[in-house]
Amino acid sequence: MWQIFHKLGSPKWFFGIATRLMPWLLAGGVLLMMAGIVWGLGFAPKDYLQGNSYRIIFIHVPTAFLAQSVYIMMAVAAVVTLVWRMKLADVFVKAVAPVGLVLTFLALFTGAVWGKPTWGTWWIWDARLTSMLILLFLYGGVIALDRAINDEKSAARAVAVLVLVGVVNIPIIKYSVEWWNTLHQPATFKLTEKPTMPAEMWVPLLLSVLGLYLVFGWLACLRMQTEILVREQRTRWVREHVMAGRT
Amino acid sequence: MHPIRKKRLTIVLFLVAGIAIAVGLTTYALRQNINLFYDPTQISAGEAPVDVRIRAGGMVEEGSVIRDPNSLKVEFRVTDFNASVPVEYVGILPDLFAEGQGVVAMGQLNGQGRFVADQVLAKHDENYMPPEVADALAKSAKNGQQPSKAGDAPAY
């Protein structure tokens, strides 16, 4: 078992696997997202109270969900960086932090667009919105800290510690709507209960969430490959790979 | 596992646990500041300060909305099914404002226990349904049957 784990740490091995996986991730992701969004925006019934404006949920929920999942994945990679000093884990953190930043921004932005007509305000300092804003700053901080330290190894460790400190925010985001009085409504989806919306609404939502996961996987592979090429530029296999691409 | 890695893992776990405890205690101590609004039970129990800008939240009581025909003045009662607080507001209400819907109002509690709001926000709940289903539920509720969808908890 440990052997597979260490093999996973080899940038060259990962590069090959990623190349083979990426077309599938992209095709599956785009297909699922298209299905979910076209179904959700065009064919799902409208809400009895909000009318058509609720349809932003098909973009808001996937981005908000991914923004938090990506952070959890980064935290797992940070533990691997600190304990096993695996290069690939650090490559992952650096490659996906900007993706997480964009997803968090999109979640906040779509939420504001929806909040203005529904609540009557585009921003309020309630626990859910504020903790999500903190997540945005955490992503920004991770990127900035990485850029600020020149030495690759010390940057990796500093970033990993910051990511782990910030992971406390994730349960706060998740449970903010239950622990405190907030303007944001509680979750429509719960693991233990039936969703509080009909199937013709939650199925397209689920499709777009899964689709965005696959697209994220594709983007993560692509960005990790780029980072690996930059870092391993002095090794033989990278030179051979680049020369092969040139001819 | 290599002993050095085991040691590192222990340090990492202590780090995360320590921060979680610190943040947990801080948010617990500040819980009233993190709460966005006071609910009617807290206000009628005298927990909310008088003449200070606060928020009050709850559900608009059925049949309590009185609109002044000559101005934008609206009066209604906000309830959490335990206690209720009278609210007055002058201005335009959000689209989702209706009897039986959740609201969060910003304003001051005056000496007579009335809440004078200068902003009213609608609070949406987590339930979504198509209009036809909502109509059917309303119809069956009128016929004396209990709607099965809305649930038992107050949905504000």
PDB file of C-alpha atoms in Angstrom, chain A residues 2 6 45-50 54 57 79 82-85 114 117-121 124-127 161 164-165 167-168 172 179-188 190 195-198 200-201, chain B residues 1 4-6 8-9 12 15-16 19-20 23-24 27-28 30-31 34-39 42 55 94-96 101 103-104 119-132 134 149 156:
ATOM      1  CA  TRP A   2       2.782   2.442   0.885  1.00  0.00           C
ATOM      2  CA  HIS A   6       5.046   6.809  -2.886  1.00  0.00           C
ATOM      3  CA  PRO A  45     -40.358  24.382 -13.039  1.00  0.00           C
ATOM      4  CA  LYS A  46     -40.186  27.820 -11.504  1.00  0.00           C
ATOM      5  CA  ASP A  47     -40.438  28.380  -7.772  1.00  0.00           C
ATOM      6  CA  TYR A  48     -43.865  29.288  -6.324  1.00  0.00           C
ATOM      7  CA  LEU A  49     -42.443  32.226  -4.406  1.00  0.00           C
ATOM      8  CA  GLN A  50     -39.391  33.523  -6.272  1.00  0.00           C
ATOM      9  CA  TYR A  54     -34.272  31.096  -8.038  1.00  0.00           C
ATOM     10  CA  ILE A  57     -29.143  28.240  -7.703  1.00  0.00           C
ATOM     11  CA  VAL A  79      -1.109  17.402   5.804  1.00  0.00           C
ATOM     12  CA  LEU A  82       3.915  18.554   6.231  1.00  0.00           C
ATOM     13  CA  VAL A  83       4.104  14.880   7.230  1.00  0.00           C
ATOM     14  CA  TRP A  84       5.449  13.083   4.157  1.00  0.00           C
ATOM     15  CA  ARG A  85       7.123  16.042   2.390  1.00  0.00           C
ATOM     16  CA  TRP A 114     -29.827  36.801  -6.138  1.00  0.00           C
ATOM     17  CA  PRO A 117     -34.212  41.050  -5.574  1.00  0.00           C
ATOM     18  CA  THR A 118     -34.986  38.306  -3.044  1.00  0.00           C
ATOM     19  CA  TRP A 119     -33.852  39.710   0.290  1.00  0.00           C
ATOM     20  CA  GLY A 120     -33.728  43.371  -0.683  1.00  0.00           C
ATOM     21  CA  THR A 121     -29.984  43.704  -0.151  1.00  0.00           C
ATOM     22  CA  ILE A 124     -25.368  41.630   4.790  1.00  0.00           C
ATOM     23  CA  TRP A 125     -22.869  40.793   7.506  1.00  0.00           C
ATOM     24  CA  ASP A 126     -24.501  37.565   8.563  1.00  0.00           C
ATOM     25  CA  ALA A 127     -22.490  34.528   9.615  1.00  0.00           C
ATOM     26  CA  VAL A 161       0.412  25.589   7.790  1.00  0.00           C
ATOM     27  CA  LEU A 164      -4.457  23.990   7.879  1.00  0.00           C
ATOM     28  CA  VAL A 165      -5.149  27.004  10.083  1.00  0.00           C
ATOM     29  CA  VAL A 167      -9.582  24.722   7.504  1.00  0.00           C
ATOM     30  CA  VAL A 168     -11.342  25.582  10.785  1.00  0.00           C
ATOM     31  CA  ILE A 172     -18.129  27.339  10.382  1.00  0.00           C
ATOM     32  CA  TRP A 179     -25.598  27.754  14.913  1.00  0.00           C
ATOM     33  CA  TRP A 180     -26.612  31.386  14.542  1.00  0.00           C
ATOM     34  CA  ASN A 181     -29.519  33.474  13.284  1.00  0.00           C
ATOM     35  CA  THR A 182     -28.670  34.365   9.708  1.00  0.00           C
ATOM     36  CA  LEU A 183     -30.440  35.888   6.740  1.00  0.00           C
ATOM     37  CA  HIS A 184     -29.156  33.073   4.538  1.00  0.00           C
ATOM     38  CA  GLN A 185     -31.510  30.108   4.534  1.00  0.00           C
ATOM     39  CA  PRO A 186     -30.437  26.671   5.833  1.00  0.00           C
ATOM     40  CA  ALA A 187     -29.176  24.040   3.400  1.00  0.00           C
ATOM     41  CA  THR A 188     -31.689  22.540   0.985  1.00  0.00           C
ATOM     42  CA  LYS A 190     -28.782  17.336   3.805  1.00  0.00           C
ATOM     43  CA  PRO A 195     -33.973  17.543  -0.183  1.00  0.00           C
ATOM     44  CA  THR A 196     -36.638  20.187   0.384  1.00  0.00           C
ATOM     45  CA  MET A 197     -37.235  20.601  -3.331  1.00  0.00           C
ATOM     46  CA  PRO A 198     -38.826  18.351  -5.968  1.00  0.00           C
ATOM     47  CA  GLU A 200     -37.129  18.013 -11.298  1.00  0.00           C
ATOM     48  CA  MET A 201     -35.234  20.778  -9.466  1.00  0.00           C
TER      49      MET A 201
ATOM     50  CA  MET B   1       5.008   4.605   9.631  1.00  0.00           C
ATOM     51  CA  ILE B   4       9.673  11.107  12.331  1.00  0.00           C
ATOM     52  CA  ARG B   5       6.548  11.169  10.188  1.00  0.00           C
ATOM     53  CA  LYS B   6       4.489   9.974  13.128  1.00  0.00           C
ATOM     54  CA  ARG B   8       5.074  15.349  12.401  1.00  0.00           C
ATOM     55  CA  LEU B   9       1.555  13.985  12.063  1.00  0.00           C
ATOM     56  CA  VAL B  12      -0.154  18.696  12.717  1.00  0.00           C
ATOM     57  CA  LEU B  15      -2.123  22.332  15.569  1.00  0.00           C
ATOM     58  CA  VAL B  16      -5.531  21.791  13.977  1.00  0.00           C
ATOM     59  CA  ILE B  19      -6.950  26.211  16.489  1.00  0.00           C
ATOM     60  CA  ALA B  20     -10.366  24.567  16.389  1.00  0.00           C
ATOM     61  CA  VAL B  23     -11.905  29.512  17.320  1.00  0.00           C
ATOM     62  CA  GLY B  24     -14.726  27.511  18.899  1.00  0.00           C
ATOM     63  CA  THR B  27     -17.235  32.242  18.449  1.00  0.00           C
ATOM     64  CA  TYR B  28     -19.078  30.797  21.471  1.00  0.00           C
ATOM     65  CA  LEU B  30     -19.269  36.182  20.704  1.00  0.00           C
ATOM     66  CA  ARG B  31     -22.387  34.234  19.765  1.00  0.00           C
ATOM     67  CA  ILE B  34     -22.646  36.814  15.436  1.00  0.00           C
ATOM     68  CA  ASN B  35     -26.416  36.325  15.568  1.00  0.00           C
ATOM     69  CA  LEU B  36     -27.831  38.546  12.879  1.00  0.00           C
ATOM     70  CA  PHE B  37     -31.064  39.344  14.686  1.00  0.00           C
ATOM     71  CA  TYR B  38     -33.019  39.044  17.921  1.00  0.00           C
ATOM     72  CA  ASP B  39     -36.060  36.805  17.725  1.00  0.00           C
ATOM     73  CA  GLN B  42     -35.698  37.427  23.131  1.00  0.00           C
ATOM     74  CA  ARG B  55     -32.250  43.702  13.936  1.00  0.00           C
ATOM     75  CA  PRO B  94     -39.112  43.557  -0.858  1.00  0.00           C
ATOM     76  CA  ASP B  95     -41.052  41.413  -3.353  1.00  0.00           C
ATOM     77  CA  LEU B  96     -41.011  38.366  -1.126  1.00  0.00           C
ATOM     78  CA  GLN B 101     -43.010  34.707   5.269  1.00  0.00           C
ATOM     79  CA  VAL B 103     -38.406  38.886   7.533  1.00  0.00           C
ATOM     80  CA  VAL B 104     -35.425  40.560   9.155  1.00  0.00           C
ATOM     81  CA  GLN B 119     -35.078  48.579   6.598  1.00  0.00           C
ATOM     82  CA  VAL B 120     -37.013  45.361   6.048  1.00  0.00           C
ATOM     83  CA  LEU B 121     -35.369  42.381   4.348  1.00  0.00           C
ATOM     84  CA  ALA B 122     -37.170  39.230   3.255  1.00  0.00           C
ATOM     85  CA  LYS B 123     -35.775  35.948   4.550  1.00  0.00           C
ATOM     86  CA  HIS B 124     -36.193  33.043   2.217  1.00  0.00           C
ATOM     87  CA  ASP B 125     -36.520  29.516   3.567  1.00  0.00           C
ATOM     88  CA  GLU B 126     -34.894  26.390   2.178  1.00  0.00           C
ATOM     89  CA  ASN B 127     -38.091  25.052   0.591  1.00  0.00           C
ATOM     90  CA  TYR B 128     -38.537  25.253  -3.148  1.00  0.00           C
ATOM     91  CA  MET B 129     -41.535  23.987  -5.102  1.00  0.00           C
ATOM     92  CA  PRO B 130     -43.259  24.520  -8.414  1.00  0.00           C
ATOM     93  CA  PRO B 131     -46.283  26.893  -8.394  1.00  0.00           C
ATOM     94  CA  GLU B 132     -48.709  24.061  -9.222  1.00  0.00           C
ATOM     95  CA  ALA B 134     -47.951  25.211  -3.980  1.00  0.00           C
ATOM     96  CA  LYS B 149     -44.674  19.456   2.450  1.00  0.00           C
ATOM     97  CA  TYR B 156     -38.634  31.393   8.800  1.00  0.00           C
TER      98      TYR B 156
END
